Amino acid sequence: MFLPVSGESICTSCIVQVSSGCCEQYEAKIHLLSDQEWKEELKNLTKLLHRTEDLGEEVDTWDRDDAVEEAIWKLQMFYGNGAERKSYEELLRAKPKGKIPTSRIITLKAEEAEELSVKLDPYIRTQRRDLAGEPTETQIWPLIKHVEVTLPRSELIPEGVVLVDIPGTGDFNNKRDEMWKKTIDKCSVIWVISDIERISGGRAHEDLLNESIKACQRGFCRDIALVVTKTDKLHLPEYLRERKVRNQAISSQREAVLERNDLIKLQRSRILKEKLKRKLPTDSKVLKTSDLVYTVSAQEYWQPALLTEEETEIPRLRGYIRKRLLDKKKRMVTKYVTEAFGLLLLTDSFNCMEHLPNEYLHMSGLRRFVEEKIQLLEKAIDQCFAHIEQPLQEGVRNARTSYRRILGACLVRSRGNQGFHQTLKAVCLKNGIYASRTLARIDLNEAITQPIYDQIDPVFGGIFRAGKPTGSTLLPHIEVFKHTLQEKMMEMGVRNGWKYDSYKKSFLIQEISAILGGLEDYIFRKKRKIYESLTTSVQNDLKPCYEEAAQITGKKACERMKDVIRRGVDRQVAEGMFERAQERMQHQFQQLKNGISEKVKGSITTMLTLASSQGDGLYKELADVKSEYKEMEKLHRSLREVAENAVLRRGMQDFLLKMSPSKAVPHKE
């Protein structure tokens, strides 16, 4: 009941982030485009409109496409009627209709959720015209970049959970489109929301699912699901007439709703799983989950008439969020306790006056051992990344033979050039990309590199997944490296007399965990840049031809734009465009390997320097931390026991499922 909903169309106009915190009131911060960011968009909007006017007889008012309609609408909303006929320079001098705060942030506060919802609605609901054709509500709507909503502490959204409403598949504005991509890539879970009627007849959810799967490849996402809403909407006589399942009689609306929900789950789960199989490794966790599709009814949840609370599946979604949050908190607490424990161990080792004369000899041997193991890690990473080379080469060959067919399909529309020349103009102005909140994303660069992605996707996903050590999986190699170092430190500690300085041995072991544990975030941040390097390379190579096509006006402009794009792509392909993209991706992989190596070397060198020092010059007098050390040691031990027990429970559950598959039922946590 908080964000806007509509039974007819997409109604959220921008990215809205909702979380709970320590605030006493309900609060919303509306972030606006900077003056420079708006000027950039204004320039593109006026270019699109004024060059469209030069196309002459090709343009008809009824043939305006969404790109032009949205441009006109934004300018009229911000500057008033007639703004669409003014030049860029004239609009720079024009006064906006709405008041713009100098901070570029609008803050709204309220005591109750409903009150804030009313205040916020004009800013985040897609704006429409009134009956007279005039813009309604908020005139600064075109400036809104994103919105952050913070609620007081709530059971509905536990602290630490961030829900993000991401409308459509991008935005014409560069900054908003970049934010759209970064936001979806940061999500650990993506739910594609579509109501029961659109899921049956529309393609919008398919486009959103495709974008979500790409985000799963390049970002932090580990789980994808389709959430089908408004499942209580069913016309019983019509359903019975079209019903294909005849082996069981339906006597009520409730039975019909539940039966249709089961059918949708079966059908859509199968389709989604097939899509994921083509892109992800066969042993990916998301492919094994039973919850790929949820069938939800908010109406029945709030005002039950047909379904029980459980059957609305909203409790399942809430339970899923809580479980994910609990898992994340366990990992975070373990990480923080490990790091704090390591610092206390180091502090206590400095306070210990008992140092052996051959201390530096021991550390010198350990340094040599670490250097040898880092070299082995580098070789393992090279072998891991080598698995992408053959699929890359095959993908490049496929791209060379199919790019003309793909490009031709992108440049053809069923209605011919009517209206399409305006979209094509927008595509060229944005270097091959047109993103809209209401239409499927158009990306010519991605389309012609798709044959390469088709080849590399399963291997790429395999490189960055967690799991058992294999030749092609990166993270387990780092885990093996960590355990090797820790075992060596244990061995050297026993052999060289560290039993008198157990704090130092424990510090080294804990710090290895902290250092290498932090690598995962670094790797996933680099993953996106590596994955997008193919399309980025192609876009850079094709930029001159996009710029040339964007300048074309006059008669037959659409065909002339297409010819410029075709010739430009042909020329670049002949000059090795796909091969350059391949080299750039391989270079990005090499940079990741070098980054991992440098981070490991630097952090471990610092750690060994601290551990080998007797404190000279590093401190004057440190507090006695024995009581804090004992408390942290107890916490650390208990966390380790919890983790070990969880592994034992999962192993026992797997064993029982294998032994009794016919009687096994999903366990509840």
XYZ file of C-alpha atoms in Angstrom:
669
model
C 0.000 0.000 0.000
C 3.069 2.268 0.022
C 4.358 2.516 -3.567
C 2.027 3.210 -6.511
C 0.371 0.290 -8.311
C -1.622 0.128 -11.521
C -3.632 -2.550 -13.267
C -3.008 -0.999 -16.666
C 0.623 0.053 -17.144
C 4.057 0.611 -15.595
C 3.431 3.277 -12.988
C 6.757 3.810 -11.163
C 8.758 6.459 -13.020
C 12.176 6.029 -11.376
C 14.266 3.745 -9.180
C 12.842 3.687 -5.644
C 14.889 2.188 -2.805
C 13.079 1.221 0.409
C 14.770 0.224 3.676
C 14.213 0.550 7.409
C 16.492 2.219 9.928
C 16.760 4.066 13.225
C 14.745 7.106 12.094
C 11.624 8.021 14.052
C 9.657 9.281 11.034
C 8.944 8.002 7.545
C 11.375 9.803 5.244
C 11.981 10.091 1.485
C 14.954 11.703 -0.246
C 14.330 12.572 -3.901
C 17.635 12.905 -5.768
C 17.607 15.134 -8.867
C 19.900 15.251 -11.885
C 22.686 17.813 -11.548
C 22.571 20.912 -13.755
C 25.215 19.399 -16.056
C 23.400 16.047 -16.277
C 20.132 17.787 -17.224
C 21.901 19.905 -19.878
C 23.286 16.721 -21.432
C 19.814 15.163 -21.577
C 18.283 18.399 -22.865
C 20.790 18.475 -25.718
C 19.897 14.905 -26.725
C 16.146 15.565 -26.467
C 16.300 18.650 -28.691
C 18.561 16.895 -31.212
C 16.057 14.058 -31.431
C 13.065 16.375 -31.911
C 14.554 18.966 -34.264
C 16.218 16.467 -36.564
C 12.954 14.569 -36.709
C 11.286 17.764 -37.994
C 13.803 17.842 -40.860
C 12.712 14.406 -42.076
C 9.935 16.034 -44.095
C 7.084 13.958 -45.445
C 8.183 10.793 -43.652
C 6.846 12.191 -40.363
C 3.188 11.978 -39.448
C 1.757 12.929 -36.061
C 0.218 9.476 -35.754
C 3.544 7.818 -36.526
C 5.454 9.383 -33.648
C 7.150 6.622 -31.706
C 7.741 6.435 -27.973
C 11.180 8.069 -28.151
C 9.727 11.270 -29.627
C 6.581 11.186 -27.483
C 8.657 10.901 -24.320
C 10.961 13.741 -25.425
C 7.986 16.045 -26.114
C 6.351 15.070 -22.835
C 9.471 15.782 -20.752
C 10.030 19.216 -22.286
C 6.370 20.201 -21.914
C 6.333 18.970 -18.323
C 9.469 20.928 -17.404
C 9.113 24.099 -19.486
C 5.443 24.195 -20.564
C 3.557 23.730 -23.845
C 5.515 24.736 -26.928
C 8.879 23.834 -25.383
C 9.282 21.012 -27.902
C 9.545 23.594 -30.713
C 12.343 25.588 -29.069
C 16.075 25.147 -29.640
C 18.558 23.904 -27.066
C 19.900 27.449 -26.553
C 16.380 28.868 -26.098
C 15.518 26.225 -23.506
C 18.729 26.935 -21.583
C 17.456 30.507 -21.149
C 13.883 29.397 -20.354
C 12.634 29.267 -16.769
C 11.471 25.824 -15.522
C 7.883 25.562 -14.299
C 8.863 23.918 -11.016
C 11.144 25.087 -8.221
C 14.510 23.311 -8.130
C 16.375 23.177 -4.790
C 20.042 24.161 -4.965
C 21.004 20.960 -3.116
C 19.290 18.896 -5.875
C 17.658 16.844 -3.105
C 14.038 17.096 -1.955
C 13.336 15.646 1.515
C 9.843 14.581 2.561
C 8.906 13.478 6.095
C 5.737 12.167 7.716
C 4.560 10.540 10.935
C 2.604 7.796 9.140
C 3.303 5.660 6.077
C 0.069 6.687 4.358
C 0.878 10.378 4.785
C 4.334 9.961 3.207
C 2.851 7.825 0.435
C 0.490 10.663 -0.533
C 3.336 13.211 -0.496
C 5.667 10.949 -2.469
C 3.210 9.723 -5.098
C 3.484 12.707 -7.514
C 7.264 12.332 -7.644
C 7.460 8.601 -8.393
C 4.244 7.838 -10.289
C 4.549 8.003 -14.074
C 3.040 11.363 -15.000
C 0.025 11.558 -17.325
C -1.893 14.292 -19.121
C -5.281 15.516 -17.983
C -8.295 15.621 -20.306
C -7.193 18.963 -21.758
C -3.787 17.524 -22.673
C -1.993 19.512 -19.982
C 0.755 17.953 -17.814
C -0.437 17.164 -14.310
C 1.190 17.101 -10.886
C 4.936 17.540 -10.452
C 6.706 19.684 -13.055
C 10.230 18.652 -11.989
C 9.482 14.973 -12.631
C 11.925 14.813 -15.639
C 14.779 15.793 -13.273
C 14.256 12.948 -10.801
C 17.153 10.487 -10.802
C 16.205 8.138 -7.964
C 14.410 8.074 -4.617
C 15.483 6.671 -1.235
C 12.739 5.860 1.267
C 13.594 5.061 4.906
C 10.993 3.622 7.266
C 11.168 3.349 11.054
C 12.208 -0.122 12.217
C 9.698 -2.589 10.853
C 9.005 -6.316 10.905
C 7.915 -6.056 7.274
C 11.333 -4.880 6.094
C 13.974 -6.018 8.604
C 16.928 -3.699 9.113
C 19.640 -4.642 6.628
C 17.218 -5.499 3.816
C 16.994 -3.059 0.902
C 14.099 -3.440 -1.532
C 14.580 -1.652 -4.857
C 11.757 -1.021 -7.321
C 13.448 -0.869 -10.751
C 10.988 0.073 -13.522
C 11.465 -1.040 -17.123
C 14.806 -1.876 -18.762
C 16.685 1.419 -18.596
C 16.409 5.123 -19.377
C 17.229 7.558 -22.214
C 19.244 9.712 -19.804
C 22.844 8.512 -19.453
C 23.031 8.944 -15.669
C 19.673 7.309 -14.994
C 20.522 4.444 -17.352
C 23.910 3.966 -15.690
C 22.187 3.965 -12.292
C 19.634 1.431 -13.559
C 22.431 -0.922 -14.617
C 24.523 -0.443 -11.466
C 21.495 -0.920 -9.221
C 20.354 -4.144 -10.837
C 23.948 -5.434 -10.797
C 24.234 -4.768 -7.030
C 21.109 -6.775 -6.198
C 21.770 -10.168 -4.612
C 18.263 -11.334 -5.591
C 16.091 -10.235 -8.529
C 12.331 -10.724 -8.591
C 10.600 -9.987 -11.897
C 7.082 -8.795 -11.050
C 4.250 -9.327 -13.551
C 0.509 -9.626 -13.028
C -1.451 -12.720 -14.053
C -2.890 -11.157 -17.218
C 0.401 -9.796 -18.562
C 2.185 -13.077 -17.893
C -0.166 -14.843 -20.291
C -0.208 -12.380 -23.169
C 2.648 -9.866 -22.896
C 6.378 -9.929 -23.582
C 7.411 -7.337 -20.991
C 8.243 -9.924 -18.325
C 10.322 -11.889 -20.866
C 12.439 -8.798 -21.573
C 12.851 -8.181 -17.834
C 13.836 -11.823 -17.254
C 16.460 -11.601 -20.011
C 17.933 -8.454 -18.449
C 17.895 -10.156 -15.026
C 19.811 -13.166 -16.345
C 22.444 -10.808 -17.798
C 22.678 -9.115 -14.392
C 23.170 -12.549 -12.838
C 26.186 -13.051 -15.123
C 27.861 -9.690 -14.624
C 26.769 -8.668 -11.101
C 26.242 -9.924 -7.549
C 22.897 -11.640 -8.199
C 22.730 -15.245 -6.987
C 18.991 -15.862 -7.308
C 16.217 -15.011 -9.795
C 12.480 -15.588 -9.493
C 9.300 -14.633 -11.325
C 6.585 -13.225 -9.032
C 3.124 -13.429 -10.611
C 0.713 -11.021 -8.895
C -3.089 -10.539 -8.748
C -3.635 -14.283 -9.031
C -7.074 -13.949 -7.411
C -8.347 -12.307 -10.636
C -10.194 -15.114 -12.423
C -13.489 -15.250 -14.348
C -14.728 -18.733 -13.448
C -17.062 -19.447 -16.438
C -14.360 -18.352 -18.887
C -11.691 -20.375 -17.078
C -13.867 -23.518 -17.074
C -14.583 -23.079 -20.782
C -10.872 -22.823 -21.660
C -9.664 -25.287 -19.040
C -7.371 -27.979 -20.445
C -7.057 -30.172 -17.348
C -10.163 -32.376 -17.350
C -9.161 -35.155 -14.975
C -10.532 -33.348 -11.922
C -13.783 -31.465 -11.436
C -13.664 -27.803 -10.376
C -16.549 -26.689 -8.203
C -15.452 -23.300 -6.850
C -13.514 -20.120 -7.598
C -10.926 -21.066 -4.976
C -10.188 -24.439 -6.580
C -9.861 -22.774 -9.977
C -7.411 -20.149 -8.660
C -5.235 -22.783 -6.959
C -5.252 -25.035 -10.030
C -4.262 -22.160 -12.327
C -1.504 -21.133 -9.906
C -0.061 -24.674 -10.019
C -0.174 -24.719 -13.826
C 1.528 -21.323 -14.101
C 4.267 -22.471 -11.727
C 4.913 -25.614 -13.768
C 4.924 -23.821 -17.117
C 6.896 -20.747 -16.143
C 9.402 -22.653 -13.995
C 10.192 -24.882 -16.954
C 10.623 -21.909 -19.330
C 12.759 -19.948 -16.851
C 14.916 -22.981 -16.057
C 15.559 -23.551 -19.772
C 16.627 -19.903 -20.162
C 18.967 -20.166 -17.176
C 20.468 -23.457 -18.402
C 21.570 -21.779 -21.628
C 23.424 -19.077 -19.703
C 24.644 -20.578 -16.423
C 26.772 -23.583 -15.403
C 24.748 -26.804 -15.075
C 25.462 -27.056 -11.336
C 24.411 -23.468 -10.517
C 22.451 -23.200 -7.275
C 19.595 -21.265 -8.908
C 18.932 -24.186 -11.286
C 18.353 -26.527 -8.348
C 15.885 -24.351 -6.487
C 12.212 -25.284 -6.468
C 11.099 -21.664 -5.984
C 11.590 -20.084 -9.398
C 7.985 -18.859 -9.607
C 5.711 -17.404 -6.909
C 1.965 -16.876 -7.386
C 0.900 -13.976 -5.176
C -2.330 -12.232 -4.232
C -1.939 -9.099 -2.117
C -5.695 -8.473 -2.212
C -6.381 -11.869 -0.640
C -3.601 -11.338 1.896
C -5.143 -8.101 3.194
C -8.813 -9.017 2.714
C -9.096 -12.831 2.580
C -12.114 -14.223 0.759
C -10.839 -17.200 -1.239
C -7.314 -18.048 -0.108
C -5.587 -18.693 3.181
C -2.684 -16.476 4.207
C -0.177 -19.155 3.212
C -1.815 -19.644 -0.189
C -1.287 -15.954 -1.048
C 2.485 -16.794 -0.893
C 3.356 -13.416 0.627
C 4.512 -15.193 3.834
C 6.846 -17.293 1.622
C 8.387 -14.161 0.124
C 8.839 -12.651 3.588
C 10.330 -15.889 4.875
C 12.727 -15.937 1.932
C 13.887 -12.375 2.713
C 14.435 -13.191 6.389
C 16.424 -16.311 5.570
C 18.646 -14.420 3.114
C 19.165 -11.671 5.690
C 20.056 -14.182 8.404
C 22.592 -15.907 6.134
C 24.167 -12.559 5.255
C 24.323 -11.470 8.903
C 25.993 -14.744 9.871
C 28.685 -14.140 7.244
C 29.148 -10.510 8.293
C 29.338 -11.310 12.015
C 31.823 -14.110 11.357
C 33.954 -11.752 9.253
C 33.910 -8.966 11.871
C 34.646 -11.337 14.764
C 37.504 -12.926 12.803
C 39.066 -9.535 12.078
C 38.604 -8.284 15.655
C 39.993 -11.539 17.030
C 43.057 -11.153 14.803
C 43.701 -7.606 16.023
C 43.397 -8.660 19.663
C 45.784 -11.549 19.021
C 48.312 -9.160 17.497
C 47.961 -6.692 20.395
C 48.443 -9.463 22.936
C 51.468 -10.809 21.083
C 53.061 -7.339 21.329
C 52.400 -7.344 25.065
C 54.014 -10.768 25.439
C 57.669 -10.318 26.401
C 58.711 -13.846 25.410
C 60.334 -13.750 21.927
C 62.650 -16.356 20.484
C 66.065 -15.303 19.060
C 65.457 -17.065 15.737
C 62.089 -15.294 15.199
C 63.216 -13.524 12.026
C 64.556 -16.776 10.542
C 61.128 -18.364 10.999
C 59.395 -15.404 9.345
C 61.913 -15.376 6.497
C 61.129 -19.017 5.742
C 57.415 -18.262 5.890
C 57.836 -15.372 3.441
C 59.587 -17.656 0.937
C 56.824 -20.221 1.318
C 54.145 -17.551 0.739
C 55.918 -16.273 -2.395
C 56.056 -19.816 -3.812
C 52.349 -20.364 -3.097
C 51.403 -17.020 -4.688
C 53.218 -18.125 -7.850
C 51.242 -21.381 -7.790
C 48.020 -19.395 -7.263
C 48.855 -17.230 -10.303
C 49.340 -20.369 -12.400
C 46.023 -21.794 -11.157
C 44.267 -18.537 -12.073
C 45.874 -18.619 -15.545
C 44.614 -22.181 -16.039
C 41.187 -21.143 -14.791
C 40.941 -18.193 -17.197
C 42.315 -20.288 -20.087
C 38.950 -22.112 -20.224
C 37.353 -18.984 -21.724
C 39.739 -18.820 -24.720
C 38.196 -21.499 -26.936
C 34.566 -20.358 -26.404
C 35.730 -16.788 -27.115
C 37.313 -17.833 -30.395
C 34.252 -19.844 -31.424
C 32.003 -16.931 -30.485
C 34.066 -14.519 -32.596
C 33.780 -16.862 -35.593
C 30.013 -17.095 -35.088
C 29.716 -13.318 -34.737
C 31.598 -12.731 -38.009
C 29.246 -15.024 -39.934
C 25.982 -13.844 -38.373
C 26.360 -10.116 -37.638
C 24.712 -8.991 -40.918
C 21.632 -11.111 -40.288
C 21.372 -9.889 -36.679
C 21.907 -6.255 -37.648
C 19.358 -6.550 -40.450
C 16.756 -7.886 -38.011
C 17.467 -4.990 -35.606
C 17.037 -2.416 -38.386
C 13.736 -3.750 -39.710
C 10.272 -3.069 -38.290
C 6.964 -4.536 -39.355
C 5.524 -1.096 -40.242
C 8.528 -0.207 -42.385
C 10.183 3.113 -41.587
C 7.076 4.826 -40.225
C 7.925 5.944 -36.722
C 11.038 3.757 -36.595
C 13.345 6.484 -37.952
C 12.759 8.393 -34.703
C 13.780 5.431 -32.550
C 16.790 4.838 -34.812
C 17.768 8.474 -34.390
C 17.616 8.010 -30.592
C 19.704 4.817 -30.874
C 22.413 6.651 -32.844
C 22.439 9.615 -30.474
C 23.204 7.197 -27.600
C 25.916 5.203 -29.426
C 23.777 2.206 -30.330
C 21.527 2.024 -27.257
C 17.954 3.158 -26.656
C 16.541 2.502 -23.204
C 12.987 3.293 -22.153
C 10.906 2.633 -19.056
C 8.048 1.373 -21.246
C 9.712 -0.506 -24.129
C 12.234 -3.307 -24.479
C 15.852 -2.148 -24.376
C 17.504 -1.734 -27.816
C 21.268 -2.317 -27.864
C 22.847 -2.846 -31.305
C 26.292 -3.425 -29.745
C 24.965 -6.186 -27.533
C 22.919 -7.715 -30.358
C 25.867 -8.204 -32.717
C 28.086 -9.554 -29.906
C 25.350 -11.963 -28.711
C 26.868 -14.957 -30.631
C 30.034 -14.488 -28.526
C 28.046 -14.323 -25.278
C 26.082 -17.434 -26.304
C 29.387 -19.325 -26.401
C 31.065 -17.911 -23.289
C 28.133 -17.526 -20.864
C 28.194 -21.015 -19.247
C 32.007 -20.929 -18.934
C 32.026 -17.338 -17.642
C 29.424 -18.212 -15.018
C 31.485 -21.270 -14.055
C 34.634 -19.211 -13.486
C 32.953 -16.925 -10.949
C 30.723 -19.383 -9.114
C 31.397 -20.756 -5.660
C 31.670 -24.496 -5.168
C 34.048 -27.423 -5.332
C 37.530 -26.765 -6.750
C 37.665 -27.405 -10.498
C 40.072 -26.280 -13.184
C 37.716 -23.533 -14.318
C 36.477 -22.136 -10.976
C 38.299 -19.154 -9.458
C 37.085 -18.800 -5.846
C 37.843 -22.385 -4.760
C 41.467 -21.904 -5.898
C 41.735 -18.949 -3.507
C 40.130 -21.064 -0.771
C 42.727 -23.823 -1.339
C 45.495 -21.202 -1.231
C 44.125 -19.954 2.121
C 44.014 -23.417 3.682
C 47.537 -24.206 2.428
C 48.936 -21.103 4.134
C 47.045 -21.765 7.356
C 48.242 -25.384 7.506
C 51.829 -24.250 6.914
C 51.595 -21.742 9.752
C 50.244 -24.418 12.074
C 53.072 -26.742 11.072
C 55.781 -24.067 11.495
C 54.275 -22.981 14.806
C 54.606 -26.482 16.236
C 58.016 -27.185 14.696
C 59.652 -23.867 15.550
C 58.406 -23.339 19.057
C 55.470 -20.985 18.553
C 53.729 -22.941 21.279
C 55.244 -20.292 23.561
C 53.728 -17.590 21.367
C 50.366 -19.085 20.383
C 48.873 -15.603 19.993
C 51.121 -14.942 17.002
C 50.240 -18.217 15.324
C 46.518 -17.590 15.833
C 46.852 -14.009 14.578
C 48.455 -15.162 11.322
C 45.784 -17.814 10.746
C 42.915 -15.392 11.432
C 44.402 -12.627 9.292
C 44.803 -14.980 6.312
C 41.042 -15.636 6.517
C 40.266 -11.909 6.709
C 42.604 -10.953 3.829
C 41.457 -13.624 1.406
C 37.818 -13.328 2.460
C 37.862 -9.697 1.314
C 38.987 -10.739 -2.176
C 35.529 -12.015 -3.108
C 33.999 -8.520 -3.192
C 36.943 -7.248 -5.257
C 36.503 -10.091 -7.766
C 32.761 -9.521 -8.148
C 33.290 -5.789 -8.678
C 35.733 -6.569 -11.507
C 33.440 -9.238 -12.955
C 31.040 -6.663 -14.396
C 33.800 -4.788 -16.243
C 35.130 -8.040 -17.719
C 31.679 -9.208 -18.863
C 30.808 -5.876 -20.482
C 34.220 -5.471 -22.153
C 32.938 -7.090 -25.389
C 30.033 -4.669 -25.908
C 32.081 -1.700 -24.650
C 34.809 -2.490 -27.184
C 32.322 -2.830 -30.056
C 30.520 0.366 -29.026
C 33.791 2.311 -29.006
C 34.709 0.996 -32.461
C 31.276 1.838 -33.903
C 30.988 5.284 -32.297
C 32.085 7.181 -35.467
C 29.407 5.493 -37.587
C 26.706 6.174 -34.959
C 27.727 9.834 -34.853
C 27.644 10.048 -38.653
C 24.195 8.433 -38.817
C 22.840 10.748 -36.103
C 23.662 13.802 -38.280
C 21.502 12.657 -41.205
C 18.338 14.641 -41.964
C 16.022 15.177 -44.944
C 14.369 12.802 -47.400
C 14.903 9.052 -46.996
C 16.836 9.788 -43.810
C 15.908 6.450 -42.203
C 17.305 4.361 -45.086
C 20.398 6.543 -45.246
C 20.963 6.088 -41.485
C 20.661 2.324 -41.901
C 23.145 2.350 -44.796
C 25.683 4.322 -42.763
C 25.349 1.863 -39.858
C 25.625 -1.200 -42.121
C 28.689 0.147 -43.950
C 30.298 1.215 -40.668
C 29.796 -2.224 -39.099
C 31.077 -3.978 -42.262
C 34.189 -1.821 -42.254
C 34.931 -2.397 -38.578
C 34.369 -6.157 -38.828
C 36.770 -6.302 -41.783
C 39.331 -4.426 -39.684
C 39.053 -6.940 -36.799
C 36.367 -5.463 -34.510
C 35.376 -8.795 -32.940
C 39.001 -9.877 -32.540
C 39.770 -6.611 -30.733
C 36.813 -7.227 -28.430
C 38.210 -10.703 -27.691
C 41.655 -9.260 -26.885
C 40.128 -6.639 -24.592
C 38.222 -9.257 -22.618
C 41.373 -11.364 -22.265
C 43.238 -8.239 -21.140
C 40.561 -7.618 -18.467
C 41.006 -11.197 -17.194
C 44.772 -10.593 -17.024
C 44.215 -7.381 -15.062
C 42.025 -9.268 -12.588
C 44.765 -11.858 -12.060
C 47.359 -9.116 -11.510
C 45.013 -7.307 -9.096
C 44.442 -10.470 -7.031
C 48.178 -11.158 -6.908
C 49.068 -7.593 -5.877
C 46.398 -7.464 -3.167
C 47.463 -10.819 -1.712
C 51.169 -9.934 -1.783
C 50.667 -6.489 -0.233
C 48.342 -7.605 2.546
C 50.311 -10.697 3.525
C 53.622 -8.772 3.492
C 52.115 -6.209 5.889
C 50.748 -8.984 8.092
C 54.120 -10.783 8.325
C 55.901 -7.493 9.066
C 53.548 -6.837 11.974
C 53.808 -10.402 13.256
C 57.618 -10.485 13.123
C 57.992 -7.142 14.902
C 58.595 -7.087 18.650
C 56.827 -3.758 18.724
C 59.889 -1.486 18.405
C 58.764 1.794 16.907
C 55.216 0.566 16.362
C 53.760 1.344 19.767
C 54.615 2.847 23.104
C 52.289 1.122 25.508
C 49.284 -1.027 24.651
C 46.388 -1.776 26.971
C 45.922 -5.199 28.517
C 43.308 -6.880 26.282
C 43.261 -10.361 27.839
C 39.600 -10.147 28.927
C 38.510 -8.812 25.507
C 40.602 -11.513 23.863
C 38.901 -14.267 25.879
C 35.434 -12.895 25.057
C 36.226 -12.680 21.335
C 37.782 -16.147 21.367
C 34.566 -17.523 22.864
C 32.454 -15.790 20.207
C 34.742 -17.004 17.446
C 34.576 -20.597 18.703
C 30.779 -20.527 18.969
C 30.419 -19.159 15.415
C 32.686 -21.899 14.120
C 30.606 -24.535 15.905
C 27.379 -23.089 14.431
C 28.877 -23.284 10.931
C 30.065 -26.862 11.478
C 26.644 -27.907 12.810
C 24.948 -26.343 9.787
C 27.184 -28.369 7.471
C 26.359 -31.537 9.428
C 22.607 -30.792 9.231
C 22.737 -30.220 5.479
C 24.723 -33.427 5.026
C 22.191 -35.396 7.072
C 19.267 -33.898 5.121
C 20.920 -34.801 1.801
C 21.591 -38.324 3.070
C 17.957 -38.825 4.159
C 16.632 -37.475 0.861
C 18.823 -39.913 -1.064
C 17.819 -42.841 1.117
C 14.080 -42.116 0.971
C 13.282 -40.106 -2.177
C 9.633 -41.139 -2.399
C 8.848 -39.891 1.122
C 11.091 -36.859 1.173
C 9.421 -33.506 1.615
C 11.005 -30.046 1.661
C 12.083 -29.172 5.178
C 10.968 -25.988 6.848
C 13.475 -23.722 8.529
